[in-house]
Amino acid sequence: MSDDSREYVLEMVGVSKSFPGVHALDGVSLRVRPGKVHALMGENGAGKSTLMKCLFGIYREDAGEITLKGEKVKFHSAKDALEAGVSMIHQELSNVPERSVRENIWLGREPLRRIGPMGFLDHKKMHEDTTVLMKSLDMEIDPAERMGGLSISKQQACEIAKAVSYNASVVVMDEPSSSLTETETAHLFKIIRDLTSKGVAVIYISHKMSEIFQVADEVSIMRDGRMIGTFPVADIDEDRLIKLMVGRDNTHRFPPVESTPGPIRLEIRDLTSANPRSFKNVSFELRQGEILGIGGLVGAQRTELVEAIFGLRRLASGEILVDGEKAEIRTPRDAIARGIAFITEDRRGSGIFPLLSITMNTAIASLDSYVSPALLLEHKRIEAESRKLNEALRTKTPSMSTLIQNLSGGNQQKVLVSRWLMTLPDILIMDEPTRGIDVGAKFEIYTLMADLAKNGKSIIMVSSEMPELIGMSHRVMVLCAGRHTGTLEKAQATQESIMRLATQFE
Amino acid sequence: MAANNAAGTLEARKGFRAFISKNTNLVTFITLAVGLGLLTSGRSFEWPSVRNLMIAESVRAFAALGVGMIIITRGIDLSIGYVVCLVASVAASFAQTPDYTAALYPGIDFPLWLPLMAGVVTGGIFGLFNGVLIAYGKLPAFIATLGTMSIARGAQLIYTRAAVVGSLKDSYKVISQGSLGPIPNLAIYVAIACVFIWILLRHTKRGTNFYAIGGNSMAARVSGINVERETVVVYTYAGLLYGIAGCLLAGRLGLANALTANGMELDAIAAVTVGGISQTGGVGTMSGMIIGVLTLGIINYGMTYLGVDSYYQLLVKGFIIIVAVWFDMKKYARRA
């Protein structure tokens, strides 16, 4: 390393990657200096993760070059990268909780003591090496402790230690502070400074504005699969950063939302999740015929909030009022009985029944209303009603008995909307209603939402797409790290104002 | 004209292929039945053979209907064999001839409904217990039913003091051994059960819930289905069916001992798998379950006819299960 006077330790030049129908990365270049913290910022879907996946060989880039310490490299797996000195700390911890700290750190490359042809684990060496490692990083963690017994921040520290133990020259951290408290984050920053003082380069992916200014030396901004620019942090301010992150034309089109919000239908008072790392003290109200957008970045706990309102997650405190009346919602069944419907963000995971017909997929949440006095299902009525709904929504399908898995994403989504309309709801919660749907089908879903609002339904729309939030909502409510940081009226809702609230970390 | 004709055949061929891929289980069954018919120069189609097949397979059919529903909800039940064994012993103990000195309750002539009642309730309790462990205790079905399997086995040995419960009353045996005209009673009971299960699966909300839970339990929960309660229900229904199976088996054999119904879980799971009830959950029909039972029955019958040693029959059965699941996984698993 003595002759290492190179300006950059890692260079990714002209990296492009496309998936069917999407240009995920378009000639992106990223140059990282040794001993510096390089922040990587961008909206959800800007291409940050894709870029890192190309670095680690999880995706194979279509074009571009990666140079590490002056040598061209091509990793085929995270293990290749690790051995070359590039490691990644993931947002979700990836340790083995039931094993000790030292076993986790040396996992897959345990020191062995040879006795003849046999190798046995050298626990003593493992322990000593771990102790030395921890000392060199100023971490106070007992190598013998069970990993799962440590706090989240200490577990993360262990992952960083593990990365260092590979003599990493580049450490990528993907939203490392998303599940940390303030003091834990401060400790993380101290570890990061220690790392950089040893000449390690850190690529720090985060959504939180304040952190960037605290910890980063340089910042690169990505948007829509392109690299917008790299700036020394000292030369840039928050306003400029936000503008660079969101500054694009509104390429999507939206139908006019013509309804005027009426009386309050749903009131949420001081809702706090039973999970201490999730949302806290959220209050809002939803009016008849209103579309309320809920915005925020990854980790803002938007989905958790709406799932809790629908009875899928436990609450610690707070009240839910439907039409002014306190509603005890413990299960989805209770919520459905109160006229609430919920279209989940994960269509495959918690939406469709892939091997059931469109008819049954539509009717499944409302079968109670289609049971004859003899307790048999009234198949004719079920079929007629679900056909009527799907025709109204223009679901494209060969027949009503087609299995839903054979439809496109947009058409599956229409079937799910039909499912919930069949329950005759007053309030529809739609979590990422247009995720994974092509542009044409998106417009149809938007039109449908506008029509529903016009007919007096109230809609909560959770969305990660800024234009969608701005184009469709009467009001946009923004969460950041589980807190309600503000609500914007349609006139004030701009990408900049939303992004400001979404990055306002306390 | 000629072109038109060709198109017609093409269409017909396509329809035929679609029919086969949709009804693989039925096609397999018919092929095997015809094959066996040719091998036996038609003897397997004669009434006595058919009758024997029905008698031999009917008890298994009850077990298959039970575990078939469980597999539709993406569960599994390994306790079948020993639960049926325990049920048969309990039922038999209340149906012994009163003057039989080695009877469990010598000298007492119980009314005929008591053994049936006791048997079915025993089966139901085990099913309920399985269901509660799996739904509310969150135990993997595999482990929960492995545990109850051992419990049932132990209970059977304790209850019978490891002795044969024999010398059953004729009035009890006739329930299983009698016939209505040429049709054996057992076949009639199976037919009645089939109608009930068909209605349950096809025409009730509960049946739809089973498919929904097996197809996507998270989506089922979001759709307002009480997944835990329905899980308890399906295991309890299955337990009741095992109860019926045990009562009928005791009557058919005229006794019960620790070996009664051993390995029935394997037979039942194999049968429904061959019948197209997918291990991935959410797929399967009543008719598929019965076709599966008959298919395995024909294979057993055929092997016996061909003089295949019963040890080899076990071997063949094992391979059949593996092949059936292998095809099943090819068909459905890639979507997972």
mmCIF file of N, CA, C and O in Angstrom, chain A residues 310 312 332-333 336 344 348-353 355-356 360 364-365 367-368 375-377 379 405 419-420, chain B residues 199 202-205 208-209 211-213 215-216 218-225 280-283 332 335:
data_model
loop_
_atom_site.group_PDB
_atom_site.id
_atom_site.type_symbol
_atom_site.label_atom_id
_atom_site.label_comp_id
_atom_site.label_asym_id
_atom_site.label_seq_id
_atom_site.Cartn_x
_atom_site.Cartn_y
_atom_site.Cartn_z
ATOM 1 N N PHE A 310 -55.405 -1.412 9.404
ATOM 2 C CA PHE A 310 -56.222 -2.504 8.876
ATOM 3 C C PHE A 310 -56.224 -3.731 9.793
ATOM 4 O O PHE A 310 -56.803 -4.749 9.474
ATOM 5 N N LEU A 312 -53.582 -5.539 10.817
ATOM 6 C CA LEU A 312 -52.564 -6.551 10.545
ATOM 7 C C LEU A 312 -51.365 -6.435 11.473
ATOM 8 O O LEU A 312 -50.515 -7.313 11.503
ATOM 9 N N PRO A 332 -58.046 -8.028 10.308
ATOM 10 C CA PRO A 332 -58.584 -7.504 9.051
ATOM 11 C C PRO A 332 -60.105 -7.639 8.988
ATOM 12 O O PRO A 332 -60.791 -6.797 8.427
ATOM 13 N N ARG A 333 -60.615 -8.698 9.610
ATOM 14 C CA ARG A 333 -62.064 -8.911 9.614
ATOM 15 C C ARG A 333 -62.800 -7.732 10.241
ATOM 16 O O ARG A 333 -63.822 -7.286 9.726
ATOM 17 N N ILE A 336 -62.682 -4.847 7.783
ATOM 18 C CA ILE A 336 -63.612 -5.031 6.667
ATOM 19 C C ILE A 336 -65.036 -4.720 7.125
ATOM 20 O O ILE A 336 -65.800 -4.060 6.429
ATOM 21 N N THR A 344 -52.748 -4.467 -0.774
ATOM 22 C CA THR A 344 -51.388 -4.464 -0.235
ATOM 23 C C THR A 344 -50.357 -4.127 -1.302
ATOM 24 O O THR A 344 -50.622 -4.187 -2.494
ATOM 25 N N ARG A 348 -48.010 -10.276 -5.103
ATOM 26 C CA ARG A 348 -47.813 -11.722 -5.078
ATOM 27 C C ARG A 348 -47.842 -12.273 -3.657
ATOM 28 O O ARG A 348 -48.426 -13.307 -3.393
ATOM 29 N N GLY A 349 -47.192 -11.574 -2.748
ATOM 30 C CA GLY A 349 -47.031 -12.098 -1.396
ATOM 31 C C GLY A 349 -48.305 -12.077 -0.580
ATOM 32 O O GLY A 349 -48.579 -13.006 0.168
ATOM 33 N N SER A 350 -49.094 -11.010 -0.696
ATOM 34 C CA SER A 350 -50.267 -10.929 0.169
ATOM 35 C C SER A 350 -51.507 -10.467 -0.571
ATOM 36 O O SER A 350 -52.478 -10.053 0.045
ATOM 37 N N GLY A 351 -51.486 -10.543 -1.892
ATOM 38 C CA GLY A 351 -52.654 -10.121 -2.656
ATOM 39 C C GLY A 351 -53.359 -11.267 -3.337
ATOM 40 O O GLY A 351 -54.392 -11.749 -2.874
ATOM 41 N N ILE A 352 -52.761 -11.778 -4.385
ATOM 42 C CA ILE A 352 -53.461 -12.748 -5.214
ATOM 43 C C ILE A 352 -53.386 -14.165 -4.641
ATOM 44 O O ILE A 352 -52.472 -14.498 -3.899
ATOM 45 N N PHE A 353 -54.373 -14.971 -5.021
ATOM 46 C CA PHE A 353 -54.316 -16.417 -4.820
ATOM 47 C C PHE A 353 -54.003 -16.988 -6.194
ATOM 48 O O PHE A 353 -54.916 -17.176 -7.006
ATOM 49 N N LEU A 355 -53.470 -19.676 -7.745
ATOM 50 C CA LEU A 355 -54.094 -20.862 -8.350
ATOM 51 C C LEU A 355 -55.616 -20.845 -8.256
ATOM 52 O O LEU A 355 -56.263 -21.840 -8.521
ATOM 53 N N LEU A 356 -56.172 -19.698 -7.862
ATOM 54 C CA LEU A 356 -57.634 -19.597 -7.880
ATOM 55 C C LEU A 356 -58.068 -18.756 -9.082
ATOM 56 O O LEU A 356 -57.306 -17.951 -9.609
ATOM 57 N N MET A 360 -63.059 -16.307 -8.018
ATOM 58 C CA MET A 360 -62.827 -16.539 -6.591
ATOM 59 C C MET A 360 -61.882 -15.490 -6.016
ATOM 60 O O MET A 360 -62.053 -15.056 -4.883
ATOM 61 N N ILE A 364 -63.388 -13.512 -2.722
ATOM 62 C CA ILE A 364 -62.917 -14.141 -1.491
ATOM 63 C C ILE A 364 -63.164 -13.307 -0.221
ATOM 64 O O ILE A 364 -63.403 -13.866 0.844
ATOM 65 N N ALA A 365 -63.143 -11.983 -0.332
ATOM 66 C CA ALA A 365 -63.300 -11.176 0.876
ATOM 67 C C ALA A 365 -64.761 -10.879 1.190
ATOM 68 O O ALA A 365 -65.074 -10.275 2.204
ATOM 69 N N LEU A 367 -67.443 -13.341 0.727
ATOM 70 C CA LEU A 367 -68.257 -14.555 0.610
ATOM 71 C C LEU A 367 -69.426 -14.573 1.594
ATOM 72 O O LEU A 367 -70.459 -15.161 1.315
ATOM 73 N N ASP A 368 -69.261 -13.907 2.757
ATOM 74 C CA ASP A 368 -70.341 -13.876 3.754
ATOM 75 C C ASP A 368 -71.662 -13.405 3.152
ATOM 76 O O ASP A 368 -72.722 -13.865 3.556
ATOM 77 N N LEU A 375 -76.575 -22.490 3.688
ATOM 78 C CA LEU A 375 -75.144 -22.351 3.946
ATOM 79 C C LEU A 375 -74.275 -22.721 2.758
ATOM 80 O O LEU A 375 -73.073 -22.953 2.896
ATOM 81 N N LEU A 376 -74.864 -22.791 1.583
ATOM 82 C CA LEU A 376 -74.063 -23.065 0.397
ATOM 83 C C LEU A 376 -73.731 -21.758 -0.311
ATOM 84 O O LEU A 376 -74.475 -20.780 -0.204
ATOM 85 N N LEU A 377 -72.613 -21.757 -1.019
ATOM 86 C CA LEU A 377 -72.227 -20.568 -1.763
ATOM 87 C C LEU A 377 -73.142 -20.394 -2.960
ATOM 88 O O LEU A 377 -73.468 -21.365 -3.644
ATOM 89 N N HIS A 379 -72.974 -19.623 -6.198
ATOM 90 C CA HIS A 379 -71.982 -19.457 -7.262
ATOM 91 C C HIS A 379 -72.467 -18.540 -8.379
ATOM 92 O O HIS A 379 -71.684 -17.763 -8.913
ATOM 93 N N GLN A 405 -53.004 -16.033 -11.930
ATOM 94 C CA GLN A 405 -51.567 -15.967 -12.198
ATOM 95 C C GLN A 405 -51.265 -15.807 -13.687
ATOM 96 O O GLN A 405 -50.161 -15.436 -14.045
ATOM 97 N N ARG A 419 -61.956 -7.052 -5.965
ATOM 98 C CA ARG A 419 -62.178 -7.809 -4.734
ATOM 99 C C ARG A 419 -62.657 -6.886 -3.628
ATOM 100 O O ARG A 419 -63.619 -7.182 -2.921
ATOM 101 N N TRP A 420 -61.977 -5.750 -3.514
ATOM 102 C CA TRP A 420 -62.303 -4.883 -2.393
ATOM 103 C C TRP A 420 -63.540 -4.049 -2.653
ATOM 104 O O TRP A 420 -64.258 -3.708 -1.719
ATOM 105 N N ILE B 199 -69.396 -31.173 -1.396
ATOM 106 C CA ILE B 199 -70.172 -29.962 -1.090
ATOM 107 C C ILE B 199 -69.312 -28.989 -0.283
ATOM 108 O O ILE B 199 -69.255 -27.792 -0.571
ATOM 109 N N ARG B 202 -66.552 -27.512 -2.644
ATOM 110 C CA ARG B 202 -67.025 -26.787 -3.812
ATOM 111 C C ARG B 202 -68.049 -25.713 -3.490
ATOM 112 O O ARG B 202 -68.108 -24.681 -4.145
ATOM 113 N N HIS B 203 -68.871 -25.972 -2.485
ATOM 114 C CA HIS B 203 -70.049 -25.118 -2.351
ATOM 115 C C HIS B 203 -70.179 -24.393 -1.022
ATOM 116 O O HIS B 203 -71.229 -23.845 -0.736
ATOM 117 N N THR B 204 -69.144 -24.415 -0.200
ATOM 118 C CA THR B 204 -69.275 -23.656 1.035
ATOM 119 C C THR B 204 -68.129 -22.661 1.152
ATOM 120 O O THR B 204 -67.094 -22.789 0.511
ATOM 121 N N LYS B 205 -68.378 -21.679 1.996
ATOM 122 C CA LYS B 205 -67.384 -20.640 2.238
ATOM 123 C C LYS B 205 -66.157 -21.270 2.884
ATOM 124 O O LYS B 205 -65.020 -20.936 2.570
ATOM 125 N N THR B 208 -63.855 -22.855 0.412
ATOM 126 C CA THR B 208 -63.111 -21.824 -0.308
ATOM 127 C C THR B 208 -61.986 -21.284 0.561
ATOM 128 O O THR B 208 -60.881 -21.023 0.091
ATOM 129 N N ASN B 209 -62.275 -21.121 1.857
ATOM 130 C CA ASN B 209 -61.242 -20.645 2.773
ATOM 131 C C ASN B 209 -60.047 -21.595 2.795
ATOM 132 O O ASN B 209 -58.898 -21.152 2.864
ATOM 133 N N TYR B 211 -58.902 -23.504 0.390
ATOM 134 C CA TYR B 211 -58.082 -23.258 -0.803
ATOM 135 C C TYR B 211 -57.312 -21.942 -0.669
ATOM 136 O O TYR B 211 -56.149 -21.845 -1.057
ATOM 137 N N ALA B 212 -57.977 -20.940 -0.126
ATOM 138 C CA ALA B 212 -57.343 -19.620 -0.011
ATOM 139 C C ALA B 212 -56.146 -19.690 0.930
ATOM 140 O O ALA B 212 -55.071 -19.166 0.632
ATOM 141 N N ILE B 213 -56.315 -20.368 2.061
ATOM 142 C CA ILE B 213 -55.229 -20.458 3.041
ATOM 143 C C ILE B 213 -54.050 -21.220 2.453
ATOM 144 O O ILE B 213 -52.891 -20.818 2.600
ATOM 145 N N GLY B 215 -53.365 -21.528 -0.710
ATOM 146 C CA GLY B 215 -52.829 -20.818 -1.865
ATOM 147 C C GLY B 215 -51.970 -19.638 -1.475
ATOM 148 O O GLY B 215 -50.971 -19.338 -2.111
ATOM 149 N N ASN B 216 -52.357 -18.924 -0.422
ATOM 150 C CA ASN B 216 -51.616 -17.740 0.011
ATOM 151 C C ASN B 216 -52.173 -17.311 1.361
ATOM 152 O O ASN B 216 -53.137 -16.563 1.443
ATOM 153 N N MET B 218 -51.139 -15.395 3.678
ATOM 154 C CA MET B 218 -51.083 -13.958 4.016
ATOM 155 C C MET B 218 -52.230 -13.219 3.331
ATOM 156 O O MET B 218 -52.910 -12.401 3.954
ATOM 157 N N ALA B 219 -52.445 -13.539 2.059
ATOM 158 C CA ALA B 219 -53.549 -12.899 1.349
ATOM 159 C C ALA B 219 -54.883 -13.294 1.984
ATOM 160 O O ALA B 219 -55.815 -12.497 2.049
ATOM 161 N N ALA B 220 -54.958 -14.530 2.477
ATOM 162 C CA ALA B 220 -56.183 -14.983 3.128
ATOM 163 C C ALA B 220 -56.460 -14.136 4.372
ATOM 164 O O ALA B 220 -57.578 -13.707 4.617
ATOM 165 N N ARG B 221 -55.402 -13.889 5.131
ATOM 166 C CA ARG B 221 -55.562 -13.080 6.341
ATOM 167 C C ARG B 221 -56.032 -11.677 5.977
ATOM 168 O O ARG B 221 -56.965 -11.138 6.571
ATOM 169 N N VAL B 222 -55.373 -11.090 4.968
ATOM 170 C CA VAL B 222 -55.750 -9.739 4.547
ATOM 171 C C VAL B 222 -57.202 -9.714 4.078
ATOM 172 O O VAL B 222 -57.907 -8.732 4.269
ATOM 173 N N SER B 223 -57.660 -10.820 3.485
ATOM 174 C CA SER B 223 -59.036 -10.862 2.990
ATOM 175 C C SER B 223 -60.043 -11.126 4.098
ATOM 176 O O SER B 223 -61.212 -11.363 3.817
ATOM 177 N N GLY B 224 -59.603 -11.119 5.327
ATOM 178 C CA GLY B 224 -60.537 -11.237 6.437
ATOM 179 C C GLY B 224 -60.827 -12.659 6.869
ATOM 180 O O GLY B 224 -61.751 -12.888 7.635
ATOM 181 N N ILE B 225 -60.064 -13.618 6.364
ATOM 182 C CA ILE B 225 -60.277 -15.004 6.783
ATOM 183 C C ILE B 225 -59.548 -15.244 8.106
ATOM 184 O O ILE B 225 -58.399 -14.825 8.269
ATOM 185 N N THR B 280 -47.852 -28.025 -2.636
ATOM 186 C CA THR B 280 -47.657 -26.579 -2.540
ATOM 187 C C THR B 280 -48.907 -25.876 -2.016
ATOM 188 O O THR B 280 -48.882 -24.683 -1.757
ATOM 189 N N GLY B 281 -49.997 -26.635 -1.844
ATOM 190 C CA GLY B 281 -51.192 -26.074 -1.231
ATOM 191 C C GLY B 281 -52.122 -25.384 -2.220
ATOM 192 O O GLY B 281 -51.712 -24.959 -3.296
ATOM 193 N N GLY B 282 -53.396 -25.321 -1.824
ATOM 194 C CA GLY B 282 -54.362 -24.569 -2.614
ATOM 195 C C GLY B 282 -54.890 -25.265 -3.848
ATOM 196 O O GLY B 282 -55.645 -24.684 -4.612
ATOM 197 N N VAL B 283 -54.495 -26.520 -4.070
ATOM 198 C CA VAL B 283 -54.923 -27.239 -5.269
ATOM 199 C C VAL B 283 -55.441 -28.613 -4.885
ATOM 200 O O VAL B 283 -54.858 -29.278 -4.031
ATOM 201 N N TYR B 332 -46.053 -27.167 -10.231
ATOM 202 C CA TYR B 332 -46.438 -25.977 -9.467
ATOM 203 C C TYR B 332 -45.281 -25.201 -8.866
ATOM 204 O O TYR B 332 -45.367 -24.000 -8.687
ATOM 205 N N ARG B 335 -43.475 -21.723 -9.862
ATOM 206 C CA ARG B 335 -44.116 -20.413 -9.677
ATOM 207 C C ARG B 335 -43.768 -19.804 -8.331
ATOM 208 O O ARG B 335 -43.978 -18.651 -8.092
#
